[in-house]
Coordinates of C-alpha atoms and ligand atoms in Angstrom, one line a residue:
X1 CA 94.6 89.1 62.4
X2 CA 95.7 88.1 65.9
X3 CA 96.0 84.7 67.5
X4 CA 95.5 85.4 71.2
X5 CA 96.2 83.3 74.2
X6 CA 94.1 84.5 77.1
X7 CA 95.1 83.1 80.6
X8 CA 92.4 83.1 83.2
X9 CA 89.7 83.4 80.5
X10 CA 87.1 81.5 82.6
X11 CA 87.2 84.1 85.4
X12 CA 85.3 87.4 85.7
X13 CA 87.3 89.8 83.6
X14 CA 88.7 87.2 81.3
X15 CA 85.2 85.9 80.3
X16 CA 84.1 89.4 79.5
X17 CA 87.3 90.0 77.5
X18 CA 86.6 86.8 75.4
X19 CA 83.1 88.0 74.5
X20 CA 84.2 91.6 73.9
X21 CA 87.0 90.4 71.6
X22 CA 85.1 87.7 69.6
X23 CA 82.3 90.3 69.0
X24 CA 84.6 93.1 68.0
X25 CA 87.3 91.2 66.1
X26 CA 85.5 88.1 64.6
X27 CA 88.5 87.3 62.4
X28 CA 90.8 86.7 65.4
X29 CA 91.4 83.4 67.1
X30 CA 91.3 83.0 70.9
X31 CA 92.7 80.1 73.0
X32 CA 91.8 80.3 76.7
X33 CA 94.1 78.6 79.2
X34 CA 92.5 78.3 82.6
X35 CA 93.1 76.0 85.6
X36 CA 89.4 76.3 86.7
X37 CA 90.1 77.2 90.3
X38 CA 87.2 78.0 92.5
X39 CA 86.9 81.3 90.6
X40 CA 87.0 79.8 87.1
X41 CA 83.8 78.5 85.4
X42 CA 84.0 76.9 82.0
X43 CA 80.2 77.3 81.7
X44 CA 80.8 81.1 81.4
X45 CA 82.3 80.4 78.0
X46 CA 79.6 78.0 76.6
X47 CA 78.5 80.5 74.0
X48 CA 82.2 81.1 72.9
X49 CA 82.8 77.4 72.6
X50 CA 80.3 77.2 69.8
X51 CA 82.6 79.5 67.8
X52 CA 85.2 77.7 65.7
X53 CA 87.7 80.5 66.3
X54 CA 87.6 79.7 70.0
X55 CA 89.3 77.0 72.0
X56 CA 89.3 76.2 75.7
X57 CA 92.3 74.5 77.3
X58 CA 92.1 73.3 80.9
X59 CA 95.6 73.7 82.3
X60 CA 97.8 75.7 84.6
X61 CA 100.0 78.7 83.8
X62 CA 102.7 77.0 86.0
X63 CA 103.0 74.2 83.3
X64 CA 105.7 75.7 81.1
X65 CA 105.8 72.8 78.5
X66 CA 102.0 73.2 78.0
X67 CA 102.3 77.0 77.6
X68 CA 105.1 76.5 75.1
X69 CA 103.1 74.0 73.1
X70 CA 100.1 76.4 73.0
X71 CA 102.3 79.3 71.8
X72 CA 103.7 77.1 69.0
X73 CA 100.7 74.9 68.0
X74 CA 98.3 77.8 67.8
X75 CA 100.8 80.3 66.3
X76 CA 100.0 82.7 69.2
X77 CA 101.3 86.2 68.6
X78 CA 99.5 87.9 71.5
X79 CA 99.2 86.8 75.2
X80 CA 96.8 88.5 77.5
X81 CA 97.5 87.4 81.0
X82 CA 94.5 87.6 83.4
X83 CA 95.1 84.4 85.4
X84 CA 95.6 85.2 89.0
X85 CA 94.4 84.6 92.5
X86 CA 92.4 87.8 92.8
X87 CA 90.7 88.1 96.2
X88 CA 92.4 90.2 98.9
X89 CA 90.6 88.5 101.8
X90 CA 91.8 85.0 100.6
X91 CA 95.3 86.3 100.3
X92 CA 95.2 87.4 104.0
X93 CA 94.0 83.9 105.1
X94 CA 96.3 82.0 102.8
X95 CA 99.0 83.8 100.7
X96 CA 100.8 80.7 99.3
X97 CA 98.6 80.2 96.2
X98 CA 99.0 83.9 95.5
X99 CA 102.8 83.6 95.4
X100 CA 102.5 80.4 93.2
X101 CA 100.1 81.7 90.6
X102 CA 100.7 85.4 90.6
X103 CA 104.5 85.4 90.9
X104 CA 105.8 82.0 89.8
X105 CA 103.0 81.6 87.3
X106 CA 103.7 84.9 85.6
X107 CA 107.4 84.1 85.5
X108 CA 106.6 80.7 83.9
X109 CA 104.6 82.5 81.2
X110 CA 107.5 85.0 80.7
X111 CA 110.0 82.1 80.3
X112 CA 107.8 80.3 77.8
X113 CA 107.2 83.5 75.8
X114 CA 110.9 84.4 75.8
X115 CA 111.8 80.8 74.6
X116 CA 109.3 80.6 71.8
X117 CA 109.1 84.3 70.6
X118 CA 112.7 85.4 71.2
X119 CA 115.1 82.5 71.4
X120 CA 113.7 79.8 69.0
X121 CA 112.2 81.7 66.2
X122 CA 112.2 85.5 66.7
X123 CA 109.0 87.1 65.6
X124 CA 106.7 90.1 66.5
X125 CA 104.6 89.4 69.5
X126 CA 102.9 91.0 72.5
X127 CA 102.8 90.0 76.2
X128 CA 100.1 92.0 77.9
X129 CA 100.0 91.7 81.7
X130 CA 96.8 92.6 83.5
X131 CA 97.5 94.2 86.9
X132 CA 95.8 96.3 89.5
X133 CA 95.9 99.7 91.2
X134 CA 96.5 98.0 94.5
X135 CA 100.2 97.8 93.8
X136 CA 100.3 101.6 94.6
X137 CA 99.1 101.1 98.2
X138 CA 96.6 103.4 99.9
X139 CA 95.8 107.1 99.3
X140 CA 94.9 109.7 102.0
X141 CA 91.7 111.6 101.4
X142 CA 93.5 114.6 99.9
X143 CA 96.2 112.8 97.9
X144 CA 96.1 113.0 94.1
X145 CA 95.0 109.8 92.3
X146 CA 97.6 107.2 91.3
X147 CA 99.6 107.9 88.2
X148 CA 102.0 105.5 86.3
X149 CA 104.8 107.1 88.3
X150 CA 103.4 106.6 91.8
X151 CA 105.9 104.4 93.7
X152 CA 104.8 100.9 94.4
X153 CA 103.7 100.3 98.1
X154 CA 101.5 97.1 98.1
X155 CA 99.9 96.4 101.4
X156 CA 98.2 92.9 101.1
X157 CA 99.8 89.6 100.1
X158 CA 97.6 89.8 97.0
X159 CA 98.9 93.3 96.1
X160 CA 102.5 92.4 96.8
X161 CA 102.2 89.3 94.5
X162 CA 100.8 91.5 91.7
X163 CA 103.5 94.1 92.3
X164 CA 106.2 91.3 92.0
X165 CA 104.6 90.1 88.8
X166 CA 104.6 93.6 87.3
X167 CA 108.3 93.9 88.1
X168 CA 109.1 90.6 86.4
X169 CA 107.2 91.6 83.3
X170 CA 109.1 95.0 83.2
X171 CA 112.4 93.2 83.7
X172 CA 111.8 90.8 80.8
X173 CA 111.3 93.8 78.6
X174 CA 114.3 95.7 79.8
X175 CA 116.6 92.7 80.0
X176 CA 115.6 90.5 77.1
X177 CA 113.5 92.8 74.9
X178 CA 110.3 90.9 75.3
X179 CA 107.5 93.0 73.8
X180 CA 105.4 93.7 76.9
X181 CA 102.8 96.1 78.0
X182 CA 101.2 96.4 81.5
X183 CA 97.8 97.8 82.6
X184 CA 97.0 98.7 86.2
X185 CA 93.2 99.0 86.6
X186 CA 90.9 100.1 89.4
X187 CA 88.0 98.0 90.8
X188 CA 85.9 96.3 88.1
X189 CA 82.2 95.3 88.3
X190 CA 79.8 93.6 85.9
X191 CA 78.5 90.3 84.7
X192 CA 80.2 87.0 85.9
X193 CA 81.9 88.6 88.9
X194 CA 82.5 86.0 91.5
X195 CA 80.2 86.7 94.5
X196 CA 82.9 87.0 97.0
X197 CA 83.6 90.6 95.8
X198 CA 81.7 93.5 97.2
X199 CA 79.1 94.3 94.5
X200 CA 77.9 90.8 93.6
X201 CA 78.0 89.8 97.2
X202 CA 75.7 92.6 98.2
X203 CA 73.3 92.0 95.3
X204 CA 73.0 88.3 96.1
X205 CA 72.8 88.7 99.9
X206 CA 69.9 91.1 99.4
X207 CA 68.1 88.6 97.2
X208 CA 68.8 85.9 99.8
X209 CA 67.7 88.2 102.7
X210 CA 71.2 87.8 104.3
X211 CA 73.3 90.4 106.2
X212 CA 75.3 92.8 104.1
X213 CA 78.8 92.8 105.7
X214 CA 80.4 96.2 105.6
X215 CA 84.0 96.1 106.9
X216 CA 84.8 98.7 109.6
X217 CA 83.2 102.1 109.2
X218 CA 82.6 101.5 105.4
X219 CA 84.2 104.8 104.6
X220 CA 87.0 103.2 102.5
X221 CA 87.0 104.4 98.9
X222 CA 87.3 102.5 95.6
X223 CA 87.3 103.8 92.0
X224 CA 84.7 101.6 90.2
X225 CA 84.9 100.8 86.5
X226 CA 82.6 98.6 84.3
X227 CA 84.4 95.5 83.1
X228 CA 83.8 96.4 79.4
X229 CA 85.6 99.7 79.9
X230 CA 88.6 97.8 81.4
X231 CA 88.6 95.6 78.3
X232 CA 88.2 98.7 76.1
X233 CA 91.4 100.0 77.6
X234 CA 93.2 96.6 77.1
X235 CA 92.0 96.7 73.4
X236 CA 93.5 100.2 72.9
X237 CA 96.8 99.1 74.5
X238 CA 97.0 95.9 72.4
X239 CA 96.4 97.8 69.2
X240 CA 98.1 101.2 69.8
X241 CA 100.1 100.9 73.1
X242 CA 103.8 101.6 73.3
X243 CA 106.0 98.5 73.8
X244 CA 107.4 98.5 77.3
X245 CA 104.8 101.0 78.6
X246 CA 102.5 100.8 81.6
X247 CA 99.0 102.3 81.5
X248 CA 96.6 103.0 84.3
X249 CA 92.9 102.4 83.5
X250 CA 90.2 103.9 85.7
X251 CA 86.8 105.5 85.5
X252 CA 87.2 108.6 87.7
X253 CA 84.4 107.2 89.8
X254 CA 85.3 107.2 93.5
X255 CA 82.7 105.8 96.0
X256 CA 82.8 104.9 99.7
X257 CA 81.8 101.3 100.3
X258 CA 78.9 102.3 102.4
X259 CA 77.5 104.5 99.7
X260 CA 77.9 101.7 97.1
X261 CA 76.0 99.3 99.4
X262 CA 73.2 101.8 100.0
X263 CA 72.9 102.5 96.3
X264 CA 72.5 98.8 95.5
X265 CA 69.9 98.5 98.3
X266 CA 68.0 101.5 96.8
X267 CA 68.1 100.1 93.3
X268 CA 66.9 96.7 94.3
X269 CA 64.2 98.3 96.5
X270 CA 63.0 100.1 93.4
X271 CA 62.6 96.8 91.7
X272 CA 60.9 95.1 94.7
X273 CA 59.2 98.0 96.5
X274 CA 57.1 95.8 98.7
X275 CA 60.4 94.5 100.2
X276 CA 60.2 90.9 99.1
X277 CA 64.0 90.9 98.9
X278 CA 64.5 91.7 102.6
X279 CA 61.9 90.2 104.9
X280 CA 59.4 92.9 103.9
X281 CA 61.8 95.7 104.9
X282 CA 64.0 98.1 102.9
X283 CA 67.3 96.2 102.0
X284 CA 69.3 98.8 103.9
X285 CA 68.1 97.1 107.1
X286 CA 70.4 94.2 106.2
X287 CA 73.5 96.4 106.5
X288 CA 75.8 95.0 109.2
X289 CA 79.1 96.5 110.2
X290 CA 81.7 93.7 110.8
X291 CA 85.3 93.5 111.8
X292 CA 87.6 95.4 109.4
X293 CA 89.9 93.7 106.9
X294 CA 93.5 93.4 108.2
X295 CA 95.7 96.2 106.6
X296 CA 92.6 97.5 104.8
X297 CA 93.6 100.1 102.2
X298 CA 91.6 103.3 102.8
X299 CA 91.4 104.8 99.3
X300 CA 92.2 103.9 95.7
X301 CA 91.8 106.3 92.8
X302 CA 93.3 106.2 89.3
X303 CA 94.5 109.1 87.2
X304 CA 93.8 107.7 83.6
X305 CA 95.1 110.8 81.9
X306 CA 98.0 108.9 80.1
X307 CA 95.8 106.3 78.4
X308 CA 93.2 109.0 77.6
X309 CA 95.7 111.4 76.0
X310 CA 98.0 108.8 74.3
X311 CA 95.4 106.2 73.2
X312 CA 92.1 108.2 73.2
X313 CA 90.6 106.1 76.0
X314 CA 87.3 107.2 77.5
X315 CA 85.0 104.9 79.5
X316 CA 81.6 104.4 77.7
X317 CA 79.5 103.3 80.7
X318 CA 78.5 105.7 83.5
X319 CA 78.2 104.2 86.9
X320 CA 74.5 104.9 86.9
X321 CA 73.9 102.8 83.8
X322 CA 76.5 100.2 84.6
X323 CA 75.3 99.3 88.1
X324 CA 71.7 99.1 86.9
X325 CA 72.7 96.7 84.1
X326 CA 74.8 94.7 86.5
X327 CA 71.9 94.3 88.9
X328 CA 69.7 93.2 86.0
X329 CA 72.3 90.6 85.0
X330 CA 72.4 89.1 88.4
X331 CA 68.6 89.1 88.6
X332 CA 68.4 87.4 85.1
X333 CA 71.2 84.9 85.9
X334 CA 70.1 83.4 89.2
X335 CA 71.0 79.9 88.0
X336 CA 74.6 81.0 87.5
X337 CA 75.1 82.3 91.0
X338 CA 73.1 79.7 92.7
X339 CA 75.2 77.0 91.1
X340 CA 78.4 78.8 92.3
X341 CA 77.0 79.1 95.8
X342 CA 76.4 75.4 95.9
X343 CA 80.2 74.9 95.6
X344 CA 83.4 76.2 97.2
X345 CA 82.0 79.7 97.5
X346 CA 79.6 78.5 100.2
X347 CA 82.3 76.9 102.2
X348 CA 84.5 80.0 102.0
X349 CA 81.6 82.2 103.3
X350 CA 80.8 79.7 106.0
X351 CA 84.3 79.8 107.3
X352 CA 84.9 83.5 107.0
X353 CA 81.6 85.4 107.4
X354 CA 78.8 83.4 109.0
Ligands
LIG1 P1 89.0 85.9 88.9 O1 89.5 85.5 90.3 O2 87.5 86.1 88.7 O3 89.5 84.9 87.8 C1 90.8 84.4 87.8 C2 90.8 83.3 86.7 O4 92.2 82.8 86.7 C3 89.9 82.1 87.1 O5 89.3 81.6 85.9 C4 90.9 81.0 87.5 O6 90.5 79.7 87.3 C5 92.1 81.4 86.7 N1 93.4 80.9 87.3 C6 93.8 81.1 88.6 N2 95.0 80.5 88.8 C7 95.4 79.9 87.7 C8 96.5 79.2 87.2 N3 97.5 78.9 88.1 N4 96.6 78.8 85.9 C9 95.6 79.1 85.1 N5 94.4 79.8 85.4 C10 94.3 80.2 86.7 O7 89.8 87.3 88.6 P2 89.3 88.6 87.9 O8 88.7 89.5 88.9 O9 88.7 88.3 86.6 O10 90.8 89.3 87.7 C11 91.5 89.0 86.5 C12 92.8 89.7 86.5 O11 92.6 91.1 86.6 C13 93.7 89.4 87.7 O12 95.0 89.4 87.3 C14 93.5 90.6 88.7 O13 94.6 90.8 89.5 C15 93.3 91.7 87.7 N6 92.4 92.8 88.2 C16 91.2 92.6 88.7 C17 90.4 93.7 89.1 C18 89.0 93.4 89.7 O14 88.4 94.4 90.1 N7 88.5 92.2 89.7 C19 90.9 95.0 88.9 C20 92.2 95.2 88.4 C21 92.9 94.1 88.0
LIG2 O1 91.5 97.8 92.9 C1 91.5 96.6 92.1 C2 91.2 95.4 92.9 O2 89.8 95.4 93.3 C3 91.6 94.1 92.2 O3 93.0 94.1 92.0 C4 91.2 92.9 93.1 O4 91.4 91.7 92.3 C5 89.7 93.0 93.4 O5 89.3 91.9 94.2 C6 89.4 94.4 94.0 O6 89.9 94.4 95.4 P1 89.1 95.0 96.6 O7 89.6 94.5 97.8 O8 89.1 96.5 96.5 O9 87.6 94.5 96.2 P2 86.5 93.8 97.2 O10 85.3 93.7 96.3 O11 87.0 92.6 97.9 O12 86.2 94.9 98.2 C7 85.9 96.2 97.9 C8 85.8 97.1 99.1 O13 84.7 96.6 99.9 C9 87.0 96.9 100.0 O14 87.2 98.2 100.7 C10 86.6 95.9 101.1 C11 85.1 96.1 101.2 N1 84.2 95.0 101.5 C12 84.4 93.8 100.7 C13 83.6 92.7 101.0 C14 83.8 91.5 100.1 C15 83.3 95.0 102.5 O15 83.1 96.1 103.2 N2 82.5 93.9 102.7 C16 82.7 92.8 102.0 O16 82.0 91.8 102.3

């Protein structure tokens, strides 16, 4: 049985992780620590809060005494660290929060874990750090996909802050013997994704008959993975991963942005063939090429051979089924995204895209 502290559990991937884990391992206890930034939504966890094995704590990973007390009071043996500032465009407009949360916040967690798990009362433990393929930088069209040995070359403030946090986690393992693992995953999509990211933004803008902003020529490539398949990889690493190791997680599913946008348009058009979602026209008429992102990485792709061969990882969701389910989720959960759009999301869009 595990007692797990999940940081950032009210965000997109963290929320999905909490439901994945409570469903698969009902004997385990989960404590979520989340600061509820613009990206965190306690309402995501309302079903989990009915479960006596679950507890939500509103707090910041920068608060070391709080983290130490959670590790002690809840006899935590496993920490899964999702909390982060996660949006590249926001990091370009204002990097400070990314440095604070992603670097200093991760270091605060490491210090607390070292104190409680190594210094005060040594015991078996696991610190799993959730990271991203963006730390590896950008690939050319004919480059092989990123492996765990690809040199780090982060290009945005977000990617640089995640790279720094990876190095700190690795250093705490090498220097102090903290029992760490790291995963670097490609682009996720699925339920509860905050609608500033490409896939939910496009779905919602089609439903609202708003322009679909495609940065630059739209030929940038991302490697898309359903969020449950990311969490499946984390599950395998927590249960079978080698201490001190890093694993890449990906779906072998490269798409250009423009093709993703057109595919979503076509799928929503199938649902509303008379064009009620786009002023009576096909949603593709809403596609609008806009100024490119600064320092925009051209291509990401993950080689997931190591986690596949060492831990038996294989994604369960095809993109065809996963994207259809995701569109259905957004259609069924209009209240969720409308409430979000009434808040800070709307002011961000107003400043940056309108
Ligand atoms: P998100 O932005 O949806 O959620 C982040 C969560 O962290 C929110 O609930 C927020 O309130 C919380 N948080 C932020 N700062 C905090 C702080 N200082 N203290 C406590 N909580 C804080 O992010 P996401 O897309 O779910 O990403 C989760 C993790 O996965 C991140 O570490 C991200 O770098 C990584 N990742 C994301 C993707 C992706 O495609 N979304 C892919 C690979 C890796
Ligand atoms: O690769 C993993 C990363 O994926 C994670 O570490 C990040 O947390 C996550 O946000 C995501 O980063 P991206 O920058 O790749 O995701 P985003 O959804 O912001 O953009 C995907 C692509 O679509 C990217 O090339 C930029 C482009 N884009 C994005 C938006 C929001 C557009 O063309 N138009 C848009 O409006």
